[in-house]
PDB file of C-alpha atoms in Angstrom:
ATOM      1  CA  MET K   1     122.522  63.794  77.264  1.00 36.00           C
ATOM      2  CA  ALA K   2     122.207  66.884  79.453  1.00 41.00           C
ATOM      3  CA  LEU K   3     119.181  67.185  81.637  1.00 43.00           C
ATOM      4  CA  LEU K   4     116.343  69.204  80.138  1.00 45.00           C
ATOM      5  CA  VAL K   5     116.163  71.614  83.038  1.00 44.00           C
ATOM      6  CA  ARG K   6     119.906  72.304  82.929  1.00 48.00           C
ATOM      7  CA  VAL K   7     119.650  73.141  79.245  1.00 43.00           C
ATOM      8  CA  LEU K   8     116.660  75.393  79.730  1.00 47.00           C
ATOM      9  CA  ARG K   9     118.245  77.083  82.713  1.00 49.00           C
ATOM     10  CA  ASN K  10     121.264  78.040  80.613  1.00 48.00           C
ATOM     11  CA  GLN K  11     119.006  79.629  78.010  1.00 49.00           C
ATOM     12  CA  THR K  12     117.563  82.230  80.346  1.00 46.00           C
ATOM     13  CA  SER K  13     119.359  84.585  82.695  1.00 51.00           C
ATOM     14  CA  ILE K  14     118.368  87.736  84.515  1.00 44.00           C
ATOM     15  CA  SER K  15     120.502  89.817  82.139  1.00 40.00           C
ATOM     16  CA  GLN K  16     118.228  88.759  79.271  1.00 50.00           C
ATOM     17  CA  TRP K  17     115.117  89.735  81.181  1.00 47.00           C
ATOM     18  CA  VAL K  18     116.093  93.233  82.346  1.00 42.00           C
ATOM     19  CA  PRO K  19     115.412  94.884  78.956  1.00 44.00           C
ATOM     20  CA  VAL K  20     111.969  93.285  78.939  1.00 46.00           C
ATOM     21  CA  CYS K  21     111.107  95.072  82.156  1.00 45.00           C
ATOM     22  CA  SER K  22     111.671  98.506  80.628  1.00 40.00           C
ATOM     23  CA  ARG K  23     109.071  97.906  77.930  1.00 46.00           C
ATOM     24  CA  LEU K  24     106.648  95.941  80.065  1.00 43.00           C
ATOM     25  CA  ILE K  25     103.061  96.524  79.006  1.00 36.00           C
ATOM     26  CA  PRO K  26     100.696  97.958  81.643  1.00 40.00           C
ATOM     27  CA  VAL K  27      99.789  95.039  83.866  1.00 40.00           C
ATOM     28  CA  SER K  28      96.680  96.667  85.251  1.00 37.00           C
ATOM     29  CA  SER K  29      94.720  95.078  82.437  1.00 36.00           C
ATOM     30  CA  THR K  30      93.660  91.529  83.177  1.00 33.00           C
ATOM     31  CA  GLN K  31      93.373  90.540  79.543  1.00 35.00           C
ATOM     32  CA  GLY K  32      96.778  88.821  79.510  1.00 39.00           C
ATOM     33  CA  GLN K  33      97.217  85.212  80.526  1.00 40.00           C
ATOM     34  CA  GLY K  34      99.013  85.938  83.774  1.00 40.00           C
ATOM     35  CA  GLY K  35      96.706  88.800  84.729  1.00 39.00           C
ATOM     36  CA  ARG K  36      93.606  86.768  83.999  1.00 36.00           C
ATOM     37  CA  ALA K  37      94.853  83.905  86.089  1.00 36.00           C
ATOM     38  CA  LEU K  38      95.907  86.055  89.009  1.00 40.00           C
ATOM     39  CA  SER K  39      92.710  88.093  89.045  1.00 36.00           C
ATOM     40  CA  GLY K  40      90.863  85.035  90.271  1.00 36.00           C
ATOM     41  CA  THR K  41      93.295  84.319  93.092  1.00 38.00           C
ATOM     42  CA  SER K  42      91.514  83.565  96.319  1.00 37.00           C
ATOM     43  CA  GLN K  43      91.630  86.123  99.101  1.00 37.00           C
ATOM     44  CA  LEU K  44      92.745  83.267 101.362  1.00 35.00           C
ATOM     45  CA  SER K  45      96.336  83.757 100.207  1.00 38.00           C
ATOM     46  CA  THR K  46      97.924  83.962 103.630  1.00 41.00           C
ATOM     47  CA  THR K  47      99.593  81.302 105.676  1.00 43.00           C
ATOM     48  CA  LYS K  48      97.937  79.930 108.762  1.00 46.00           C
ATOM     49  CA  GLY K  49      98.857  82.083 111.719  1.00 46.00           C
ATOM     50  CA  SER K  50     100.594  84.769 109.620  1.00 47.00           C
ATOM     51  CA  PRO K  51      99.564  88.433 109.855  1.00 48.00           C
ATOM     52  CA  GLN K  52      96.728  89.442 107.574  1.00 50.00           C
ATOM     53  CA  PRO K  53      97.541  92.042 104.896  1.00 48.00           C
ATOM     54  CA  VAL K  54      96.673  95.561 105.957  1.00 51.00           C
ATOM     55  CA  GLU K  55      94.520  97.392 103.451  1.00 53.00           C
ATOM     56  CA  GLU K  56      96.103 100.707 102.554  1.00 56.00           C
ATOM     57  CA  LYS K  57      94.059 103.859 102.800  1.00 59.00           C
ATOM     58  CA  VAL K  58      93.762 105.505  99.396  1.00 49.00           C
ATOM     59  CA  GLY K  59      92.009 108.587  98.152  1.00 52.00           C
ATOM     60  CA  ALA K  60      88.894 108.759  96.027  1.00 51.00           C
ATOM     61  CA  PHE K  61      90.864 109.503  92.842  1.00 40.00           C
ATOM     62  CA  THR K  62      93.045 106.415  93.303  1.00 48.00           C
ATOM     63  CA  LYS K  63      89.972 104.272  93.842  1.00 46.00           C
ATOM     64  CA  ILE K  64      88.409 105.612  90.657  1.00 51.00           C
ATOM     65  CA  ILE K  65      91.422 104.991  88.415  1.00 46.00           C
ATOM     66  CA  GLU K  66      91.955 101.522  89.889  1.00 47.00           C
ATOM     67  CA  ALA K  67      88.293 100.711  89.306  1.00 51.00           C
ATOM     68  CA  MET K  68      88.926 101.621  85.656  1.00 46.00           C
ATOM     69  CA  GLY K  69      91.693  99.023  85.470  1.00 50.00           C
ATOM     70  CA  PHE K  70      94.721 101.272  85.999  1.00 46.00           C
ATOM     71  CA  THR K  71      97.274 101.132  88.789  1.00 52.00           C
ATOM     72  CA  GLY K  72      97.246 104.032  91.200  1.00 52.00           C
ATOM     73  CA  PRO K  73     100.262 105.575  92.953  1.00 56.00           C
ATOM     74  CA  LEU K  74     102.352 103.035  94.855  1.00 63.00           C
ATOM     75  CA  LYS K  75     104.662 103.261  97.848  1.00 72.00           C
ATOM     76  CA  TYR K  76     107.709 102.727  95.624  1.00 72.00           C
ATOM     77  CA  SER K  77     108.295 103.472  91.952  1.00 83.00           C
ATOM     78  CA  LYS K  78     106.880 100.919  89.537  1.00 85.00           C
ATOM     79  CA  TRP K  79     110.307 100.507  87.956  1.00 86.00           C
ATOM     80  CA  LYS K  80     111.870  99.389  91.245  1.00 91.00           C
ATOM     81  CA  ILE K  81     109.003  96.993  91.902  1.00 89.00           C
ATOM     82  CA  LYS K  82     109.309  95.530  88.391  1.00 93.00           C
ATOM     83  CA  ILE K  83     113.027  94.900  88.865  1.00 94.00           C
ATOM     84  CA  ALA K  84     112.352  93.313  92.265  1.00 95.00           C
ATOM     85  CA  ALA K  85     109.635  91.143  90.719  1.00 96.00           C
ATOM     86  CA  LEU K  86     112.078  90.057  88.022  1.00 96.00           C
ATOM     87  CA  ARG K  87     114.607  89.050  90.659  1.00 96.00           C
ATOM     88  CA  MET K  88     112.008  87.201  92.672  1.00 97.00           C
ATOM     89  CA  TYR K  89     110.798  85.213  89.673  1.00 97.00           C
ATOM     90  CA  THR K  90     114.394  84.510  88.670  1.00 96.00           C
ATOM     91  CA  SER K  91     114.988  83.082  92.148  1.00 95.00           C
ATOM     92  CA  CYS K  92     112.187  80.592  91.488  1.00 96.00           C
ATOM     93  CA  VAL K  93     113.932  79.170  88.429  1.00 95.00           C
ATOM     94  CA  GLU K  94     117.622  79.695  89.183  1.00 94.00           C
ATOM     95  CA  LYS K  95     117.812  79.032  92.926  1.00 94.00           C
ATOM     96  CA  THR K  96     115.589  75.940  92.988  1.00 94.00           C
ATOM     97  CA  ASP K  97     117.258  72.536  92.839  1.00 94.00           C
ATOM     98  CA  PHE K  98     115.036  70.941  90.190  1.00 96.00           C
ATOM     99  CA  GLU K  99     117.130  67.800  90.005  1.00 95.00           C
ATOM    100  CA  GLU K 100     116.600  67.149  93.711  1.00 95.00           C
ATOM    101  CA  PHE K 101     112.839  67.432  93.220  1.00 96.00           C
ATOM    102  CA  PHE K 102     112.999  65.019  90.284  1.00 95.00           C
ATOM    103  CA  LEU K 103     114.979  62.530  92.357  1.00 94.00           C
ATOM    104  CA  ARG K 104     113.182  62.668  95.688  1.00 93.00           C
ATOM    105  CA  CYS K 105     109.660  63.035  94.302  1.00 93.00           C
ATOM    106  CA  GLN K 106     110.270  60.570  91.456  1.00 92.00           C
ATOM    107  CA  MET K 107     109.207  63.081  88.813  1.00 93.00           C
ATOM    108  CA  PRO K 108     110.126  62.677  85.138  1.00 93.00           C
ATOM    109  CA  ASP K 109     112.647  65.146  83.734  1.00 92.00           C
ATOM    110  CA  THR K 110     110.161  66.964  81.503  1.00 89.00           C
ATOM    111  CA  PHE K 111     109.020  70.490  80.767  1.00 89.00           C
ATOM    112  CA  ASN K 112     105.745  69.804  82.578  1.00 90.00           C
ATOM    113  CA  SER K 113     107.627  68.786  85.744  1.00 93.00           C
ATOM    114  CA  TRP K 114     109.692  71.965  85.519  1.00 94.00           C
ATOM    115  CA  PHE K 115     106.483  73.990  85.252  1.00 94.00           C
ATOM    116  CA  LEU K 116     104.891  72.273  88.278  1.00 95.00           C
ATOM    117  CA  ILE K 117     107.934  72.935  90.452  1.00 96.00           C
ATOM    118  CA  THR K 118     108.215  76.530  89.258  1.00 96.00           C
ATOM    119  CA  LEU K 119     104.503  77.104  89.798  1.00 97.00           C
ATOM    120  CA  LEU K 120     104.780  75.934  93.423  1.00 97.00           C
ATOM    121  CA  HIS K 121     107.594  78.394  94.152  1.00 97.00           C
ATOM    122  CA  VAL K 122     105.900  81.258  92.318  1.00 97.00           C
ATOM    123  CA  TRP K 123     102.755  80.627  94.347  1.00 97.00           C
ATOM    124  CA  MET K 124     104.715  80.822  97.621  1.00 97.00           C
ATOM    125  CA  CYS K 125     106.133  84.180  96.500  1.00 97.00           C
ATOM    126  CA  LEU K 126     102.638  85.438  95.656  1.00 97.00           C
ATOM    127  CA  VAL K 127     101.336  84.406  99.073  1.00 96.00           C
ATOM    128  CA  ARG K 128     104.119  86.360 100.766  1.00 96.00           C
ATOM    129  CA  MET K 129     103.871  89.482  98.651  1.00 94.00           C
ATOM    130  CA  LYS K 130     100.087  89.746  98.938  1.00 92.00           C
ATOM    131  CA  GLN K 131     100.749  90.614 102.590  1.00 92.00           C
ATOM    132  CA  GLU K 132     102.469  93.851 101.489  1.00 89.00           C
ATOM    133  CA  GLY K 133      99.378  95.810 100.530  1.00 84.00           C
ATOM    134  CA  ARG K 134      98.787  97.410  97.134  1.00 85.00           C
ATOM    135  CA  SER K 135     102.488  97.470  96.216  1.00 88.00           C
ATOM    136  CA  GLY K 136     102.784  93.778  97.003  1.00 90.00           C
ATOM    137  CA  LYS K 137      99.739  92.917  94.919  1.00 90.00           C
ATOM    138  CA  TYR K 138     101.118  94.944  92.009  1.00 90.00           C
ATOM    139  CA  MET K 139     104.393  93.027  92.336  1.00 94.00           C
ATOM    140  CA  CYS K 140     102.451  89.747  92.208  1.00 95.00           C
ATOM    141  CA  ARG K 141     101.007  90.674  88.839  1.00 93.00           C
ATOM    142  CA  ILE K 142     104.479  91.484  87.494  1.00 95.00           C
ATOM    143  CA  ILE K 143     105.857  88.157  88.757  1.00 97.00           C
ATOM    144  CA  VAL K 144     103.097  86.264  86.964  1.00 96.00           C
ATOM    145  CA  HIS K 145     103.713  88.279  83.804  1.00 95.00           C
ATOM    146  CA  PHE K 146     107.390  87.280  83.830  1.00 96.00           C
ATOM    147  CA  MET K 147     106.462  83.665  84.459  1.00 96.00           C
ATOM    148  CA  TRP K 148     104.332  83.448  81.305  1.00 94.00           C
ATOM    149  CA  GLU K 149     106.972  85.284  79.253  1.00 94.00           C
ATOM    150  CA  ASP K 150     109.538  82.757  80.477  1.00 95.00           C
ATOM    151  CA  VAL K 151     107.312  79.767  79.741  1.00 93.00           C
ATOM    152  CA  GLN K 152     106.772  80.973  76.179  1.00 91.00           C
ATOM    153  CA  GLN K 153     110.470  81.611  75.640  1.00 91.00           C
ATOM    154  CA  ARG K 154     111.462  78.171  76.936  1.00 90.00           C
ATOM    155  CA  GLY K 155     108.853  76.580  74.686  1.00 87.00           C
ATOM    156  CA  ARG K 156     110.389  78.341  71.675  1.00 87.00           C
ATOM    157  CA  VAL K 157     113.893  77.249  72.718  1.00 87.00           C
ATOM    158  CA  MET K 158     112.655  73.655  72.769  1.00 83.00           C
ATOM    159  CA  GLY K 159     111.342  74.078  69.235  1.00 82.00           C
ATOM    160  CA  VAL K 160     107.685  73.554  70.100  1.00 80.00           C
ATOM    161  CA  ASN K 161     105.322  74.235  67.210  1.00 84.00           C
ATOM    162  CA  PRO K 162     103.754  77.721  67.720  1.00 84.00           C
ATOM    163  CA  TYR K 163     100.213  76.337  67.397  1.00 86.00           C
ATOM    164  CA  ILE K 164     100.882  73.574  69.924  1.00 87.00           C
ATOM    165  CA  LEU K 165     102.643  76.043  72.217  1.00 86.00           C
ATOM    166  CA  LYS K 166      99.604  78.321  72.149  1.00 87.00           C
ATOM    167  CA  LYS K 167      97.301  75.432  73.054  1.00 88.00           C
ATOM    168  CA  ASN K 168      99.654  74.346  75.842  1.00 88.00           C
ATOM    169  CA  MET K 169      99.727  77.894  77.197  1.00 90.00           C
ATOM    170  CA  ILE K 170      95.947  77.835  77.514  1.00 91.00           C
ATOM    171  CA  LEU K 171      96.087  74.517  79.360  1.00 90.00           C
ATOM    172  CA  MET K 172      98.859  75.748  81.664  1.00 91.00           C
ATOM    173  CA  THR K 173      96.925  78.951  82.377  1.00 92.00           C
ATOM    174  CA  ASN K 174      93.900  76.920  83.460  1.00 91.00           C
ATOM    175  CA  HIS K 175      96.160  74.687  85.542  1.00 91.00           C
ATOM    176  CA  PHE K 176      97.738  77.748  87.153  1.00 94.00           C
ATOM    177  CA  TYR K 177      94.330  79.182  88.032  1.00 91.00           C
ATOM    178  CA  ALA K 178      93.193  75.924  89.645  1.00 93.00           C
ATOM    179  CA  ALA K 179      96.522  75.404  91.407  1.00 94.00           C
ATOM    180  CA  ILE K 180      96.491  78.841  93.028  1.00 95.00           C
ATOM    181  CA  LEU K 181      93.005  78.290  94.426  1.00 94.00           C
ATOM    182  CA  GLY K 182      93.865  74.797  95.650  1.00 95.00           C
ATOM    183  CA  TYR K 183      97.144  75.814  97.252  1.00 96.00           C
ATOM    184  CA  ASP K 184      95.523  78.841  98.899  1.00 95.00           C
ATOM    185  CA  GLU K 185      92.943  76.617 100.560  1.00 94.00           C
ATOM    186  CA  GLY K 186      95.539  73.990 101.447  1.00 93.00           C
ATOM    187  CA  ILE K 187      97.953  76.370 103.183  1.00 93.00           C
ATOM    188  CA  LEU K 188      95.170  77.577 105.493  1.00 92.00           C
ATOM    189  CA  SER K 189      94.121  74.031 106.293  1.00 90.00           C
ATOM    190  CA  ASP K 190      95.912  71.389 108.336  1.00 92.00           C
ATOM    191  CA  ASP K 191      98.609  69.158 106.884  1.00 93.00           C
ATOM    192  CA  HIS K 192      95.995  66.763 105.507  1.00 93.00           C
ATOM    193  CA  GLY K 193      94.381  69.593 103.545  1.00 94.00           C
ATOM    194  CA  LEU K 194      97.711  70.820 102.199  1.00 95.00           C
ATOM    195  CA  ALA K 195      98.694  67.260 101.295  1.00 95.00           C
ATOM    196  CA  ALA K 196      95.452  66.872  99.343  1.00 94.00           C
ATOM    197  CA  ALA K 197      96.141  70.085  97.401  1.00 95.00           C
ATOM    198  CA  LEU K 198      99.678  68.948  96.579  1.00 96.00           C
ATOM    199  CA  TRP K 199      98.440  65.491  95.568  1.00 94.00           C
ATOM    200  CA  ARG K 200      95.904  66.987  93.141  1.00 93.00           C
ATOM    201  CA  THR K 201      98.132  69.674  91.641  1.00 93.00           C
ATOM    202  CA  PHE K 202     101.815  68.925  92.108  1.00 95.00           C
ATOM    203  CA  PHE K 203     101.513  65.157  91.606  1.00 93.00           C
ATOM    204  CA  ASN K 204      98.477  65.288  89.276  1.00 89.00           C
ATOM    205  CA  GLY K 205      96.720  62.773  91.535  1.00 87.00           C
ATOM    206  CA  LYS K 206      99.309  60.081  90.800  1.00 87.00           C
ATOM    207  CA  CYS K 207     101.470  59.997  93.929  1.00 85.00           C
ATOM    208  CA  GLU K 208     101.458  56.497  95.384  1.00 83.00           C
ATOM    209  CA  ASP K 209     104.146  57.009  98.040  1.00 89.00           C
ATOM    210  CA  PRO K 210     102.859  58.968 101.083  1.00 91.00           C
ATOM    211  CA  ARG K 211     106.444  59.850 101.980  1.00 92.00           C
ATOM    212  CA  HIS K 212     106.629  62.106  98.937  1.00 93.00           C
ATOM    213  CA  LEU K 213     103.550  64.007 100.081  1.00 93.00           C
ATOM    214  CA  GLU K 214     104.920  64.251 103.605  1.00 93.00           C
ATOM    215  CA  LEU K 215     108.175  65.680 102.221  1.00 94.00           C
ATOM    216  CA  LEU K 216     106.362  68.313 100.151  1.00 95.00           C
ATOM    217  CA  VAL K 217     104.057  69.349 102.997  1.00 95.00           C
ATOM    218  CA  GLU K 218     107.058  69.831 105.282  1.00 92.00           C
ATOM    219  CA  TYR K 219     108.868  71.756 102.545  1.00 95.00           C
ATOM    220  CA  VAL K 220     105.993  74.171 101.917  1.00 95.00           C
ATOM    221  CA  ARG K 221     105.395  74.780 105.631  1.00 93.00           C
ATOM    222  CA  LYS K 222     109.020  75.533 106.430  1.00 92.00           C
ATOM    223  CA  GLN K 223     109.436  77.587 103.257  1.00 94.00           C
ATOM    224  CA  MET K 224     106.451  79.773 104.069  1.00 94.00           C
ATOM    225  CA  GLN K 225     107.739  80.179 107.606  1.00 91.00           C
ATOM    226  CA  TYR K 226     111.064  81.331 106.184  1.00 92.00           C
ATOM    227  CA  LEU K 227     109.450  83.768 103.735  1.00 94.00           C
ATOM    228  CA  ASP K 228     107.344  85.235 106.540  1.00 93.00           C
ATOM    229  CA  SER K 229     110.552  85.935 108.473  1.00 91.00           C
ATOM    230  CA  MET K 230     111.802  88.178 105.660  1.00 92.00           C
ATOM    231  CA  ASN K 231     111.273  91.919 105.836  1.00 91.00           C
ATOM    232  CA  GLY K 232     108.486  93.026 103.511  1.00 90.00           C
ATOM    233  CA  GLU K 233     110.132  96.331 102.621  1.00 90.00           C
ATOM    234  CA  ASP K 234     113.310  94.521 101.587  1.00 92.00           C
ATOM    235  CA  LEU K 235     111.344  92.105  99.423  1.00 93.00           C
ATOM    236  CA  LEU K 236     109.549  94.961  97.666  1.00 92.00           C
ATOM    237  CA  LEU K 237     112.848  96.682  96.882  1.00 91.00           C
ATOM    238  CA  THR K 238     115.124  93.726  96.163  1.00 93.00           C
ATOM    239  CA  GLY K 239     112.986  90.670  95.405  1.00 93.00           C
ATOM    240  CA  GLU K 240     115.841  88.503  96.639  1.00 92.00           C
ATOM    241  CA  VAL K 241     114.652  85.133  97.937  1.00 92.00           C
ATOM    242  CA  SER K 242     116.732  82.105  98.937  1.00 87.00           C
ATOM    243  CA  TRP K 243     115.065  78.719  99.076  1.00 92.00           C
ATOM    244  CA  ARG K 244     115.729  76.300 101.886  1.00 90.00           C
ATOM    245  CA  PRO K 245     116.811  72.758 100.974  1.00 90.00           C
ATOM    246  CA  LEU K 246     114.156  70.192 100.206  1.00 91.00           C
ATOM    247  CA  VAL K 247     115.742  67.974 102.860  1.00 88.00           C
ATOM    248  CA  GLU K 248     117.669  69.374 105.819  1.00 80.00           C
ATOM    249  CA  LYS K 249     118.661  68.269 109.301  1.00 70.00           C
ATOM    250  CA  ASN K 250     116.523  70.743 111.227  1.00 66.00           C
ATOM    251  CA  PRO K 251     113.461  71.719 109.147  1.00 53.00           C
ATOM    252  CA  GLN K 252     111.930  73.734 112.001  1.00 56.00           C
ATOM    253  CA  SER K 253     114.834  76.148 112.275  1.00 57.00           C
ATOM    254  CA  ILE K 254     114.559  79.638 110.812  1.00 53.00           C
ATOM    255  CA  LEU K 255     117.587  80.771 108.876  1.00 51.00           C
ATOM    256  CA  LYS K 256     118.544  84.406 109.212  1.00 54.00           C
ATOM    257  CA  PRO K 257     117.981  86.112 105.849  1.00 54.00           C
ATOM    258  CA  HIS K 258     121.017  87.653 104.184  1.00 55.00           C
ATOM    259  CA  SER K 259     121.363  91.409 104.140  1.00 56.00           C
ATOM    260  CA  PRO K 260     119.483  92.747 101.100  1.00 57.00           C
ATOM    261  CA  THR K 261     121.077  94.400  98.085  1.00 59.00           C
ATOM    262  CA  TYR K 262     118.809  97.113  96.770  1.00 55.00           C
ATOM    263  CA  ASN K 263     118.231  97.173  93.037  1.00 57.00           C
ATOM    264  CA  ASP K 264     119.237 100.802  92.577  1.00 56.00           C
ATOM    265  CA  GLU K 265     122.655 100.460  94.206  1.00 53.00           C
ATOM    266  CA  GLY K 266     125.506 101.214  91.888  1.00 47.00           C
ATOM    267  CA  LEU K 267     123.298 102.919  89.324  1.00 46.00           C
TER     268      LEU K 267
END
């Protein structure tokens, strides 16, 4: 029987998601699941030792419309940022080796395990993009929106009862909210603090092998280091992210990012 994640992965591709982006509802409202969860994200969403996000100077009119819940003018067009956000979220689900996580972390091959792994990678993307000012924060909200759309679609593909799916979405939203806060605090702490956050959230407090925690702490640290090495402008325009292996020979090395491909090329 094929692995659950392989089946789900084949059900969703970036080509299916592009049309969704064109009719995306305004994400300035925080009434949606993703928006509500992200609105409570801690301001500690930067890695230890990484540059703090620079607050952009905006005019009085922009401040007024953003205070009303709308998104003011951004550095790049919203369409380009939405496409980049789509690509970045897609990288979390299509470029992550879920089977390796299942094997090395002794996780069951279930939808919940898929969600926990995806959530960890989405969070790392949010941490990085929050460093890119107002445009980066807007992109974060789009990424979260796509994540919840994807979760719902995968639930339908699995044939989950709509009522049960709705209840599970509420539980996952609460879990997402708590995970973001815990991971934010953990990344700014030492390895013991990050390990505690991963133990509570990623392993649901059930990890009995300290080597699994050590592996995840090392993975998050090196992954954040790699994301910080990427050019922020390129990320805003392309959203292209490559994930380093869970286990590699030299985890402290920084791989040179590939040259970006901008999302308006060839159009």
